Short mmCIF file of C-alpha atoms in Angstrom, two decimals:
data_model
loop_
_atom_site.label_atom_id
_atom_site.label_comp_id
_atom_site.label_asym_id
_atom_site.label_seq_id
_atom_site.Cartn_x
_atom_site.Cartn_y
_atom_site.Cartn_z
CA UNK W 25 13.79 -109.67 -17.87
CA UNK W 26 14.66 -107.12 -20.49
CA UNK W 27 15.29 -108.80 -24.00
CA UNK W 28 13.95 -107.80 -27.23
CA UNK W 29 11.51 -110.49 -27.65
CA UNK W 30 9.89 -110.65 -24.18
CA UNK W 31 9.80 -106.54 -24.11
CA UNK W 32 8.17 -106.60 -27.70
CA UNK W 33 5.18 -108.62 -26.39
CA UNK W 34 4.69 -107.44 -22.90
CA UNK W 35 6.52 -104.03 -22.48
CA UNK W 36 4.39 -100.37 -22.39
CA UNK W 37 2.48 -100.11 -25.66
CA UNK W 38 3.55 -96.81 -26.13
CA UNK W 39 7.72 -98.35 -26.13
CA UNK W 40 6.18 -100.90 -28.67
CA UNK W 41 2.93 -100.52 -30.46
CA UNK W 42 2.40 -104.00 -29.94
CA UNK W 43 -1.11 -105.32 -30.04
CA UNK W 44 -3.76 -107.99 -31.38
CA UNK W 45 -2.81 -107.34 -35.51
CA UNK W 46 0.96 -106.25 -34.81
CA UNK W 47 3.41 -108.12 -36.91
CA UNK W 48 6.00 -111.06 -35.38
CA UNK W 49 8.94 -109.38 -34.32
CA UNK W 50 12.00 -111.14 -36.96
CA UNK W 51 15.17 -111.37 -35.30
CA UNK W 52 18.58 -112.41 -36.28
CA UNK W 53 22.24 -112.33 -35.05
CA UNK W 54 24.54 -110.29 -36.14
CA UNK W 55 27.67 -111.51 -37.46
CA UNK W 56 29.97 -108.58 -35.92
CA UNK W 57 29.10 -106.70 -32.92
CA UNK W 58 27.82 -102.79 -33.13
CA UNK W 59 30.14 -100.27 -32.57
CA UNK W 60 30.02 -98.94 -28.87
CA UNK W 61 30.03 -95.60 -28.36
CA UNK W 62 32.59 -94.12 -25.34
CA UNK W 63 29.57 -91.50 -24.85
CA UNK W 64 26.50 -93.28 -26.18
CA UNK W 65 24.84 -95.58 -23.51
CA UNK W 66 22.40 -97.12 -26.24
CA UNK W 67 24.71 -98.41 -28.06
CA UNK W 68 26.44 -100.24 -25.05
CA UNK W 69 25.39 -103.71 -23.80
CA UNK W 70 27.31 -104.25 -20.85
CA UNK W 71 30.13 -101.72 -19.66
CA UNK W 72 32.89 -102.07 -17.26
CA UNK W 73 32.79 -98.70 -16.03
CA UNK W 74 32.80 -95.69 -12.91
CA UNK W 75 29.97 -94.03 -12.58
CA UNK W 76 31.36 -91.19 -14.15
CA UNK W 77 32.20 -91.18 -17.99
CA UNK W 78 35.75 -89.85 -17.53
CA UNK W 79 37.68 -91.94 -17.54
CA UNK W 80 36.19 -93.72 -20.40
CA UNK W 81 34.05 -97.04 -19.69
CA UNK W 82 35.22 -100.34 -21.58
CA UNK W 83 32.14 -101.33 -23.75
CA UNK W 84 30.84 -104.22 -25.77
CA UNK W 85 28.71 -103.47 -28.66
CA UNK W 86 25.37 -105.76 -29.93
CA UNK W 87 25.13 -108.92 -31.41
CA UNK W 88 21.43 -109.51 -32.42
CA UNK W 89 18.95 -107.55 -34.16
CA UNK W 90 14.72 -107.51 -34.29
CA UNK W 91 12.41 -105.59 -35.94
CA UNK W 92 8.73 -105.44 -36.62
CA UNK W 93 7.44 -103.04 -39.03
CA UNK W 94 3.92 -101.86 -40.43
CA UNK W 95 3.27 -99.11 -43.16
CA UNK W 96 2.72 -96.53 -39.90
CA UNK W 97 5.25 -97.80 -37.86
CA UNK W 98 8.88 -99.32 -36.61
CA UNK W 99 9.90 -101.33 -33.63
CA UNK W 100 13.82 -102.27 -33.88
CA UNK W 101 15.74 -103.79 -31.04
CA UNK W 102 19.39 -104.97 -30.39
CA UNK W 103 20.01 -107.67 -27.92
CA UNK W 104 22.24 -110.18 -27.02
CA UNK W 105 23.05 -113.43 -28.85
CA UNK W 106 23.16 -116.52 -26.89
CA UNK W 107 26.59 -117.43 -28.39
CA UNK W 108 28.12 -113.88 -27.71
CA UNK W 109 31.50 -113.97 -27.09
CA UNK W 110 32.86 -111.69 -24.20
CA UNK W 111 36.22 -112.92 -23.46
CA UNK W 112 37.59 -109.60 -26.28
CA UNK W 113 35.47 -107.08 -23.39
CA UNK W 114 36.72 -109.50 -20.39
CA UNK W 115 40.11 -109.28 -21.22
CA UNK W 116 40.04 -105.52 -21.63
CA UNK W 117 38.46 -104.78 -18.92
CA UNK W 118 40.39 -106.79 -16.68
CA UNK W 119 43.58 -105.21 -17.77
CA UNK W 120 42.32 -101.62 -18.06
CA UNK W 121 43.53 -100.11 -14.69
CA UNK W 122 40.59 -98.29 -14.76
CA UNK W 123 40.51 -95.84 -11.45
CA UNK W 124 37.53 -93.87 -10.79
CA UNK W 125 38.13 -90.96 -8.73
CA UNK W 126 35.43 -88.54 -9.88
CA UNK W 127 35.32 -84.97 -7.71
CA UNK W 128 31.21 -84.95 -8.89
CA UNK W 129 30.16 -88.31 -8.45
CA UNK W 130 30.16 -90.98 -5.34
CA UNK W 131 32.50 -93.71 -6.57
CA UNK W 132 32.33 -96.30 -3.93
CA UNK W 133 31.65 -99.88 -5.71
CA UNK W 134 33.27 -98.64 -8.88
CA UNK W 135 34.62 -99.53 -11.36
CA UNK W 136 31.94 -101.88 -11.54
CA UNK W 137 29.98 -103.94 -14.42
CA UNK W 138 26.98 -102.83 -15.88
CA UNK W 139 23.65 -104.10 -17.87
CA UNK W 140 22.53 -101.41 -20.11
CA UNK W 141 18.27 -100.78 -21.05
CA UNK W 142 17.52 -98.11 -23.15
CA UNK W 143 13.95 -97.49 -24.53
CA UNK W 144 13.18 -94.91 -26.37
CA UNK W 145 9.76 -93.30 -29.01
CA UNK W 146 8.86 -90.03 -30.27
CA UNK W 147 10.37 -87.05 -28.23
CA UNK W 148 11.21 -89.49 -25.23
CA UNK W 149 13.97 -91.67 -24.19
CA UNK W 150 14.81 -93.86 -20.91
CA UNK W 151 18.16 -95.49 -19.95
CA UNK W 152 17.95 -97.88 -16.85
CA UNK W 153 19.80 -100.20 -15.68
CA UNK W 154 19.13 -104.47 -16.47
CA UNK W 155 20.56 -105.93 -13.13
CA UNK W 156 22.07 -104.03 -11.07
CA UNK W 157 26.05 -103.56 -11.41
CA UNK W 158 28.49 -106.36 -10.29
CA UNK W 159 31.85 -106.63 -9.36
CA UNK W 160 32.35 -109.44 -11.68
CA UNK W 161 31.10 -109.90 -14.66
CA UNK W 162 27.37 -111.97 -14.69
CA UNK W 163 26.96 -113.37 -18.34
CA UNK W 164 23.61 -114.68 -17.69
CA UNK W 165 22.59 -111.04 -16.40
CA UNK W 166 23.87 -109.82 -19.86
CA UNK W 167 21.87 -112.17 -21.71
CA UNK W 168 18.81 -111.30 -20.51
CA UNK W 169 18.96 -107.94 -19.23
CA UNK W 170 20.59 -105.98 -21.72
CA UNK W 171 18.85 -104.53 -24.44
CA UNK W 172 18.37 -101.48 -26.35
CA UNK W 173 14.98 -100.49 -28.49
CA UNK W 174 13.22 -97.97 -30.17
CA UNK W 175 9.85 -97.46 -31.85
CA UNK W 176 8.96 -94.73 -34.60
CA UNK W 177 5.40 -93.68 -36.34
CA UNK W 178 4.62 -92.50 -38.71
CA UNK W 179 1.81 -89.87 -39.58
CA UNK W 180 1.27 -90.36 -43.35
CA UNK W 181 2.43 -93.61 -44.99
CA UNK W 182 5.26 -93.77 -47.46
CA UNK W 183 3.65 -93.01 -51.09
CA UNK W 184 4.04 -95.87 -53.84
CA UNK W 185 6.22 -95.58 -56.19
CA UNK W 186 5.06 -93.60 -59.44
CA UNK W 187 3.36 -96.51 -62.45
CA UNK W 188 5.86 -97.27 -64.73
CA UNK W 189 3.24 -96.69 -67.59
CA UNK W 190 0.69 -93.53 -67.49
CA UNK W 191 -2.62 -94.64 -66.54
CA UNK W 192 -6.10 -93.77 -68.92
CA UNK W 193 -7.44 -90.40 -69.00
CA UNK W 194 -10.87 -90.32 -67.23
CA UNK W 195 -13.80 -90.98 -69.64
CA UNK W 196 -15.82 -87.78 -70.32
CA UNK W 197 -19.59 -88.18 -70.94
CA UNK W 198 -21.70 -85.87 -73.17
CA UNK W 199 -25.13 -85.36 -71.94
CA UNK W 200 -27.44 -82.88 -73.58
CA UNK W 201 -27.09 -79.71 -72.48
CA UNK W 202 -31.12 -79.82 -70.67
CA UNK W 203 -29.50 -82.14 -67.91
CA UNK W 204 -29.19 -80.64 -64.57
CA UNK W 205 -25.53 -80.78 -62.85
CA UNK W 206 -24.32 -82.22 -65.63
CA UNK W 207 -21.51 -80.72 -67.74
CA UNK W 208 -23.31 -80.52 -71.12
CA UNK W 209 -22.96 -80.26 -75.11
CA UNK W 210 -26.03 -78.79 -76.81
CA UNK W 211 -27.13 -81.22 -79.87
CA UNK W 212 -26.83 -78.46 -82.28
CA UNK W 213 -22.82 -78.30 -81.23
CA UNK W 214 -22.58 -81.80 -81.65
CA UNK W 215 -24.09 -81.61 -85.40
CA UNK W 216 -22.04 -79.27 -86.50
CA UNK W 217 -19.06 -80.57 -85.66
CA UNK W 218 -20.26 -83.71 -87.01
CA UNK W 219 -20.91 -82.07 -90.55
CA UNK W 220 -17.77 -79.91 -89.94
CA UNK W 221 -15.60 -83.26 -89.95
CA UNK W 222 -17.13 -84.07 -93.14
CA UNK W 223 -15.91 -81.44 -95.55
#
């Protein structure tokens, strides 16, 4: 099954930098769904759609979000919720018309529903797809097949944020000037400006 939790634990390492000290993943649903892009596939979680993207698929956006974070690094996820509402996508779908009679692609079994994947990490990206596509819509299949993730590192860690107050100066020692690999005073230096502060 692809859902952000399961994935985070047991997906490719290199999709999650998940491991022995990584941090829980925190998830939460969203109130409002994600805007859907027409031409943005990550963004989707299920589509009613032809295989080609003209004309335009009907889309439904996300409506949960997880992250797990670490000073080098960022896995974020959007899922499904399990009280997602689809009848909005349903009903638009259903009355969309939607004729798919592409001159590049084969359209036979289209306009169909889809369950969008997408992984992606530094300088890579993969779009699959959950289930495969149905004629009618499979809400369980969009539950747990849908997702869309991403992980990021970093290669220096963010800096702290400047002290509010300045810190000490460092302490400088005077050692006679006889010590070796020492930055030294002579004792004569030090008397006069001993006797020097007295007149």
């Amino acid at each position: 099954f692809y859902n952000c939790e399961e994935y985070y634990k047991y997906g490719p390492v290199i999709y999650t930098g998940y491991g022995p000290d990584a941090p829980e993943l925190e998830c939460r649903d969203t109130t409002a769904e994600t805007e859907a892009g027409e031409r943005d596939s990550s963004s989707w979680s299920v589509a009613f759609r032809c295989r080609s993207l003209d004309p335009p698929p009907i889309t439904r956006g996300w409506t949960r979000y997880c992250e797990a974070s670490t000073p080098l690094s960022n896995f974020t996820c959007y899922g499904l919720a399990k009280n997602t509402d689809f009848q909005s996508f349903l009903t638009e779908a259903e009355t969309s018309n939607l004729e798919c009679n592409s001159d590049v692609y084969n359209e036979t079994g289209y306009p169909q529903y889809t369950y969008t994947v997408t992984m992606s990490r530094p300088h890579q990206s993969t779009c699959l797809t959950g289930f495969d596509g149905t004629e009618t819509f499979d809400r369980n299949k969009a539950l747990v097949g849908t997702m869309s993730s991403s992980f990021e590192t970093l290669t220096v860690p963010p800096t702290s944020s400047p002290t509010k107050y300045p810190t000490a100066s460092p302490t400088l020692t005077i050692t006679p000037s006889s010590s070796t690999g020492t930055i030294g005073i002579g004792t004569s230096a030090i008397v006069a400006g001993i006797i020097f502060s007295l007149i």
